Short mmCIF file of C-alpha atoms in Angstrom, two decimals:
data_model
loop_
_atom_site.label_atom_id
_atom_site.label_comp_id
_atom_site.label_asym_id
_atom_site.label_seq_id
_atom_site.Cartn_x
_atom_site.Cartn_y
_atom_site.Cartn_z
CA UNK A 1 2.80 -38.39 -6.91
CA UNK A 2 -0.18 -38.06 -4.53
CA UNK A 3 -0.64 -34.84 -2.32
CA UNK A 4 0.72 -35.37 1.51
CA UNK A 5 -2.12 -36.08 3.76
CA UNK A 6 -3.53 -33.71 6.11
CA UNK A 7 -6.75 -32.58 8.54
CA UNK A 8 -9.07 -30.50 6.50
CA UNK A 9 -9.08 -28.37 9.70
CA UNK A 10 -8.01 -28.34 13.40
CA UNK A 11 -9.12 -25.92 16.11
CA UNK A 12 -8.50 -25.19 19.81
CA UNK A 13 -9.42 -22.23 21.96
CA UNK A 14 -6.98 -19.17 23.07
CA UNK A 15 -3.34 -21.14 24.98
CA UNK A 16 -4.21 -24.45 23.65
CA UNK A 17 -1.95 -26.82 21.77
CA UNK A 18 -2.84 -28.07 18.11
CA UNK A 19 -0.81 -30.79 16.57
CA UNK A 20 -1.33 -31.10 12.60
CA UNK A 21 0.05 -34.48 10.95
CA UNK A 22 0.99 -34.82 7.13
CA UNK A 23 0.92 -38.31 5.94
CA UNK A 24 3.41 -39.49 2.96
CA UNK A 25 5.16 -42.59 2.03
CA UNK A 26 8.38 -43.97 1.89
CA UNK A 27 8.94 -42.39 -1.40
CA UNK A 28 9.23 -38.72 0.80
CA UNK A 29 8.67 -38.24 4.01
CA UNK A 30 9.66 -41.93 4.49
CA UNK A 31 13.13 -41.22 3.59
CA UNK A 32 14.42 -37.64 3.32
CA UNK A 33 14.28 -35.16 5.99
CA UNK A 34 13.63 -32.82 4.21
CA UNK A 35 9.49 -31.91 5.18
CA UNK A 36 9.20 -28.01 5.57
CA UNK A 37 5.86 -26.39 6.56
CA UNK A 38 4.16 -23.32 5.14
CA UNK A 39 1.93 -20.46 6.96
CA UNK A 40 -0.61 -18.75 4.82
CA UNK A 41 -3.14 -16.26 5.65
CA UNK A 42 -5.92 -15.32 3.57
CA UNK A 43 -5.19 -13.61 0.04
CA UNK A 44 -1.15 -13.82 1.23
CA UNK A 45 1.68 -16.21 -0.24
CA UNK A 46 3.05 -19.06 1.78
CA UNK A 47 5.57 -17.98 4.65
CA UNK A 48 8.16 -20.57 5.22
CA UNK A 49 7.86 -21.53 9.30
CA UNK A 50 9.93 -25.14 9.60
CA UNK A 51 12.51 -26.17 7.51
CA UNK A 52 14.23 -29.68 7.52
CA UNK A 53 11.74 -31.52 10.09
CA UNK A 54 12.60 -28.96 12.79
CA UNK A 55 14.12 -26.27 12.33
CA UNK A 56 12.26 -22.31 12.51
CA UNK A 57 13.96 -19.89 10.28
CA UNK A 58 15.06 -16.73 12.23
CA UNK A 59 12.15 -14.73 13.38
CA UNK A 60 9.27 -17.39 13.44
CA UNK A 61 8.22 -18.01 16.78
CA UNK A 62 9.12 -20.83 19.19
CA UNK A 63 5.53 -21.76 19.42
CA UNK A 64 5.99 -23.64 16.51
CA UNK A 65 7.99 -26.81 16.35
CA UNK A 66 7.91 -29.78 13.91
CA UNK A 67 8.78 -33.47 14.60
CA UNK A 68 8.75 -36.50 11.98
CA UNK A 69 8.43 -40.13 12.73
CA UNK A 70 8.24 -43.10 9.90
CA UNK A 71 6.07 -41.28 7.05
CA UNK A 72 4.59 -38.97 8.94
CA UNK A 73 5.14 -35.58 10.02
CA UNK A 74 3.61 -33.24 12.39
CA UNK A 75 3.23 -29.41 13.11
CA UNK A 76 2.76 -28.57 16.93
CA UNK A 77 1.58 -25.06 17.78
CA UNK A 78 1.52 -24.42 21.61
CA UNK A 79 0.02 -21.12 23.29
CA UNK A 80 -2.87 -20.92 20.49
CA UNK A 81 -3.44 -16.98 19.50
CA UNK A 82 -5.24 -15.28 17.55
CA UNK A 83 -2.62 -14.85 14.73
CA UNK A 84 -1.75 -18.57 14.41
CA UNK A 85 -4.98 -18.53 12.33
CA UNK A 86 -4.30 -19.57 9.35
CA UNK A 87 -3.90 -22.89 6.82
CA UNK A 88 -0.80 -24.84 7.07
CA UNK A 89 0.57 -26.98 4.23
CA UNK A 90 3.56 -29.32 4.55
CA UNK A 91 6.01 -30.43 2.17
CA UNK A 92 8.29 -32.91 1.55
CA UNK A 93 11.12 -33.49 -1.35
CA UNK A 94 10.87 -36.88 -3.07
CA UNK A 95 12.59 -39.82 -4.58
CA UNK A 96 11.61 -38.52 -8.11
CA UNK A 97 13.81 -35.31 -7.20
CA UNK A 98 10.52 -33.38 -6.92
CA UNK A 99 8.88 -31.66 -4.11
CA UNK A 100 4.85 -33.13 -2.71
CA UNK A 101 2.78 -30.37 -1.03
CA UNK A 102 0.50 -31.10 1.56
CA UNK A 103 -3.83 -30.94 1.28
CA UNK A 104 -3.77 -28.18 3.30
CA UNK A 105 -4.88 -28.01 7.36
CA UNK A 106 -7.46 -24.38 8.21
CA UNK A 107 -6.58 -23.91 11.96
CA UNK A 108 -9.73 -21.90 14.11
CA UNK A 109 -8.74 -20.02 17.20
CA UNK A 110 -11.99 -20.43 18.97
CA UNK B 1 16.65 -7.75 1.13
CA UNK B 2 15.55 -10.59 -2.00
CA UNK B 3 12.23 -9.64 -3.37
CA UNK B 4 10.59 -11.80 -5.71
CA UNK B 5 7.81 -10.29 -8.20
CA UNK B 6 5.69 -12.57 -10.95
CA UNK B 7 4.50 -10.54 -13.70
CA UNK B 8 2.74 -11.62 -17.26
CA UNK B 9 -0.93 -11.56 -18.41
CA UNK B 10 -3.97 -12.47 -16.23
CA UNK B 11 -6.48 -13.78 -18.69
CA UNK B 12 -5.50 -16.68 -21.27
CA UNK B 13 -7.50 -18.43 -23.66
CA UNK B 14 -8.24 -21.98 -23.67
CA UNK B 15 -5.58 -23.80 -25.43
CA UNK B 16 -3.52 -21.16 -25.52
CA UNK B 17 0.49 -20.85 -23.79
CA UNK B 18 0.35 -19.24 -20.49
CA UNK B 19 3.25 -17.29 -19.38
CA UNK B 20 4.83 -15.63 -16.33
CA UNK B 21 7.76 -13.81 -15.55
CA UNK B 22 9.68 -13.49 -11.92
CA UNK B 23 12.24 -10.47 -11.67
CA UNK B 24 14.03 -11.27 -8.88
CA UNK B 25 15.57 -7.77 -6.82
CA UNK B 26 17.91 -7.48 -4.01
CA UNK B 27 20.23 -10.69 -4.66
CA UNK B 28 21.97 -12.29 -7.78
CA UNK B 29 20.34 -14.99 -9.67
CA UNK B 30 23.07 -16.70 -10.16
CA UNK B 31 23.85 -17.28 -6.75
CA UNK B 32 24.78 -21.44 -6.47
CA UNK B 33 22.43 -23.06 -3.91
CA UNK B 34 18.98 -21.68 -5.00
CA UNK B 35 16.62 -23.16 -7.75
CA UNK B 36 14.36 -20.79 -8.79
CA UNK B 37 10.46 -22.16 -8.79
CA UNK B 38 7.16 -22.02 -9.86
CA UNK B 39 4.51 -23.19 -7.41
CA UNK B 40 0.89 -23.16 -8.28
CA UNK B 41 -2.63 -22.45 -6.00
CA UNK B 42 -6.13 -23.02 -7.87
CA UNK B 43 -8.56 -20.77 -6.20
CA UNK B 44 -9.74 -22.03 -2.92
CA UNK B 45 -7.28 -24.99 -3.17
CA UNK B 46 -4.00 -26.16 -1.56
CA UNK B 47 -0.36 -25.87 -3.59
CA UNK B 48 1.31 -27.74 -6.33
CA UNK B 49 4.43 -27.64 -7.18
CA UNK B 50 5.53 -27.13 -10.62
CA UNK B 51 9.11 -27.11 -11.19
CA UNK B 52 12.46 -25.33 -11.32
CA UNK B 53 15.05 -24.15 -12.83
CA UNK B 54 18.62 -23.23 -11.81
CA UNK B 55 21.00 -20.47 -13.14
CA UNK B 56 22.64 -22.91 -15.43
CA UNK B 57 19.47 -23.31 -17.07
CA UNK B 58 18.86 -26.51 -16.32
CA UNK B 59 15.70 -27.46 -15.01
CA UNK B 60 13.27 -30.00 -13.12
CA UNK B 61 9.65 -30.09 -13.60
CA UNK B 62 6.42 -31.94 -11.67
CA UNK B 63 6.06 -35.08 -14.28
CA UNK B 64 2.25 -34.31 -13.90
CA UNK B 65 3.38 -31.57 -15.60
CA UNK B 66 6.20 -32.42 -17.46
CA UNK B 67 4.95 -32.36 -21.10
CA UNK B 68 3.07 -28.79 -20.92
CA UNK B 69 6.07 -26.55 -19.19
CA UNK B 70 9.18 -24.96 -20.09
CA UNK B 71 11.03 -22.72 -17.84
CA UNK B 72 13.91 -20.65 -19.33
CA UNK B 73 16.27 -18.39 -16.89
CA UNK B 74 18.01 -14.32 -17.93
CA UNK B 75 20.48 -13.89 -15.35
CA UNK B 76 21.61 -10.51 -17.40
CA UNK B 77 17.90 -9.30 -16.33
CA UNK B 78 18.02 -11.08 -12.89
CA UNK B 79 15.02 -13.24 -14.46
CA UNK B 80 13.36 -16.53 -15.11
CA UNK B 81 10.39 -17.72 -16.70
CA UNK B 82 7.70 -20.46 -17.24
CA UNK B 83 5.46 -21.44 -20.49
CA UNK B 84 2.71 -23.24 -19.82
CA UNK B 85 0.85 -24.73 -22.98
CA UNK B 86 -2.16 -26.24 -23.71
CA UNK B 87 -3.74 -24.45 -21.14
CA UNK B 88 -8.02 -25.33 -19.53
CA UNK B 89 -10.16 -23.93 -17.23
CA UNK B 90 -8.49 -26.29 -14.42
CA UNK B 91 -5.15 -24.32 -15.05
CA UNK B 92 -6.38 -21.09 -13.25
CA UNK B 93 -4.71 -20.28 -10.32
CA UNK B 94 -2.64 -18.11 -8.45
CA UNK B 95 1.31 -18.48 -9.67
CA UNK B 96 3.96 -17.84 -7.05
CA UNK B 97 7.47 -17.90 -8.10
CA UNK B 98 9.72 -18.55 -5.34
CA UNK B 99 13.30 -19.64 -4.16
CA UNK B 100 14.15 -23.19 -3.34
CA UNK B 101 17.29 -23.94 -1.22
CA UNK B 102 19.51 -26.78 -2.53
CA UNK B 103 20.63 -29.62 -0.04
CA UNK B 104 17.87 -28.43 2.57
CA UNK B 105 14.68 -28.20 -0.49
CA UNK B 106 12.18 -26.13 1.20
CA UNK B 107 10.98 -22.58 0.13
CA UNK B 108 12.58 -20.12 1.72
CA UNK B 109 11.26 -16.92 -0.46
CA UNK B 110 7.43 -16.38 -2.54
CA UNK B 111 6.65 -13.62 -4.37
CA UNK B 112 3.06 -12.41 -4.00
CA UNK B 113 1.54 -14.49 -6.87
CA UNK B 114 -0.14 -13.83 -9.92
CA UNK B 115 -3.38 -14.82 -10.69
CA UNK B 116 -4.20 -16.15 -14.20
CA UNK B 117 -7.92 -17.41 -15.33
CA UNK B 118 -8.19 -19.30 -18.50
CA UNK B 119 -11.25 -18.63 -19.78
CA UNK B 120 -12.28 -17.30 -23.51
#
């Protein structure tokens, strides 16, 4: 099972939007709705911030939305700050009743 | 509220079995609905998953994986467990144990991970 595809790295300056995509197959993304997406700062675990495509758990900020169409997935963040900085990893459950992680996307607030 | 903490040794030689412990505080292990999971960071590197196992004890694990783990589960000590033999220098990583939610499948809890270097 190969790794989800994503940007090494996406950037935008202080209010800006930033869309990150994650790439499967039909074999996860494809066919289960069931991509999540993960918020890690430096030297900290993963914080879960999407959950089933598009929904935010309580308490994680409506900046944040996700949106899936055919095999791939996306992570919008609108009003860029400071905090959003951070890498992003999807996920996705698969057809081998596993879960595929993303490559991992760095986002820069200029 | 549910806290999830790895503990186990931090060095491990070459060939040898790795293994962690995650204690899990704050909630019952053998609450139906959550499979309890290992998930895996090499330094400087993105996450792989490695498997999980639920209260029963049954278990599912990354095939990539599949011939080097077992996972074993003490809900008396609100516990579970992976064995990793085997083990190289590309096996070093930070572990996180964490909380997987059935019929939705994301991770909804990490502990704070435990790095482990293989190295003799």
């Amino acid at each position: 099972q190969s790794a989800l595809a994503q940007p090494a790295s996406v950037s935008g300056s202080p209010g800006q939007s930033v869309i990150i995509s994650c790439t499967g197959t039909s074999s996860d993304i494809g066919t289960f709705n069931y991509v999540s997406w993960y918020q890690q700062h430096p030297g900290k675990a993963p914080k879960l911030i999407i959950f089933d495509v598009r929904n935010r758990p309580s308490g994680v900020s409506s900046r944040l939305s996700g949106s899936k169409s055919g095999n791939t997935a996306s992570l919008t963040i609108s009003g860029l700050q400071a905090e959003d900085e951070a890498d992003y990893y999807c996920s996705s459950y698969t057809n081998l009743n596993t879960h595929v992680f993303g490559t991992g996307t760095k986002v820069t607030v200029l | 509220q549910v806290q999830l903490q790895e503990s186990g040794p931090g060095l491990v030689k070459p060939s040898q079995t790795l293994s962690l412990t995650c204690t899990v505080s704050g909630a019952s292990i053998s609450t139906p609905g959550y499979y309890w999971s290992w998930i895996r960071q090499p330094p400087g590197r993105g996450l792989e998953y490695i498997g999980y196992i639920y209260y029963t004890g049954s278990t599912n694990v990354n095939p990539s994986l599949k011939s080097r783990v077992t996972m074993s589960v003490d809900t008396s000590k609100s516990q579970f467990s992976l064995n990793m033999s085997s083990v190289t220098a590309a096996d070093t990583a930070v572990y996180y144990c964490g909380r997987d939610v059935w019929d939705s499948w994301n991770f909804d809890l990490w502990g704070r991970g435990a790095l482990v270097t293989v190295s003799s």
